[in-house]
Steps between C-alpha positions, in 0.01 A plus 500: 500500500459126438181496292687406182599171660137405536374579155412199283731374225407293197695347214382222270299255705652616829301744715653601834326668793807709581861562397668299779683185395658228712855466375628149423709359785651152524337319792604132467207336676388261226642148556545319172401818321141473630350803681357398837184614676717753686601649163132528404425690821813717465386641166133515601588724796666753268192504277275546804730785599392677177815449292402569139730254325709221651808387309601169649839384611716368219344188349745271324421432136471148362872452433744272690754777561248769599525468877775380733733606776647849479669613820323257734388140502224396264178678586130434446431737214168442322454372146197492270562188293316198645130446562563514876685831475233650277222388733676665793543824305132488408421512872726804536331676208152417625584633846631828363201543269256427783663784695461744210862495381683420177813287471781422254776238529857618453650241265868454578816328383802548725753452221856574606401548865403134534762252616547208261326171582277639776128557540232322303723405207802347668629361173512845338779749464401862542406718203743774395481697173879509454612274784577810710378581851613861514779699667621410849656836591185714519267608778238228514237331715637430851380142460747451214818471703838510329527123535160447338570751226834342409349151498204601286715711268683204352405503129270227368375417154275754324139410434437332167217581261319196638553618858357841416198354323432270797498789749271714285263206462509449879389859563222456245375178664504657844311804371239272344467313830465830685218613274326164545520538879321837481774756560415852386833588334844355438813656652841416353818536706754675280710666771765464770755288314275198443477328162299747292705788638829332415403501134446878527826569687821540300712352781323164469387503138800509268342291229558589136195319361146634483464473879776754566666808356403860577227627734222399260660168415519401863122546533429215256457235771257717700312592182456139392404399852229768523364404158487133599314583822253722316414217261400275792272733697177688426547820300348713776732358770771757582869412503722674755876511461733575792832656409785667690825677439673345802590133530563295811848445359555875444296769673639766265422315176309690235325362195462855372688822571295730275135532406583383148661183634201446728270515200722247320467262796134540589348591164525153343380331820205738517411440137511123554190524718578636847212698650658622827864544602590423862804720561716365782731740679620518860317831566200584281568876508868486397588694182596263220801713400414493131563806280550739795138459606353451846239254366477170680556173316126425506428841347766451232365152423151641449638782285693276258247216472168680540390214726376520862768441762526370854742675736653303786774538759499591871136614510410618855850400616818683588728220377554313177447125490869419524554751780227341709623149426844617606366590845424872462182593686206560268291794619162599359492817292233688305639481146173341390361854477777588255413188301136610480610841374716335233205288386286813488763664276499200269860394572394140561172317546525240777696472824641165612559436870724219622630477855226718648239274344660214695483692827153638420273261309239779508748761374263649242216535749731656757621757249146577384370547855816678626578228753857454633717236338680222685878507459675249278726257682715264294399208725162504326672356194521168682124481539196497272288766666 
């Protein structure tokens, strides 16, 4: 029933031993943006555990407003800008490769979810397409309390043409650095209400210039960003793009409500040079509710772009991420067999595992050999296991 998960996958210069992916998860164990030896061992263990592709925690791009405080004090999120940071990432990459795995950095800019004047660029205001944070009266991440939402929601100045060019150039530099370090692919964070996503979302992008407008117009930033990244990396190096309907500011947000709208959103981004779409949803098997179909969002993404997709969300778990962080007990379930069936049917191509990969560094091996899985406990988030 799970054989499809352990078939090889290849695209461009990336050849994977199986279809299991480690989902990107913020870990905050890199003082000064430099991954430590513990970070090296953390990723190496997942590769030794037979994970096919590791997508790292969010790595801040080379821009002063990329990383800062969100709902907590400043945290030790990694960067890939200085020689010291790149040398540390090279150790991570070498460790993963020595264990037979492949690895991609998730390049990240927090955008509107960063508090002004915090993090690595304390002189910098946060980047907002139209100066807007989003609505404050919607169901959102439990970490975004009403007080935080109202404080963050105060309008600021929109990004200028120079601001936009600087951020795109920062992504390109960080992609070039990632290729130089030896990563196998580049993953771009375009989801969850962070900067790239806020250009795609009508609530936060109300620009009337070439960076805004209708569904297609709002893709311009993502399109130019992908093109800039592609110019800085080898042609055979795949680019992954994570996208989501929901935002941390609004769990019910939708970039597209029909298949035609979805094609308007993802088509230009795909054509710009994306090889794989990482489709983030709270449960991987949820219907996308597009055009009265029971297709999942990963299946719809594959259908409208023709590109391979990664499905993610509550794999091997009874709870969503926000349910478990809210204190609901996370029990192990067997939905991984359903995921394998969906891969076999061609609905998506790769399966990303988050919380259960934290609790089980050898998750892939345990699934392959039918071994029991350890339960996820939210306390593990405070450690680098």
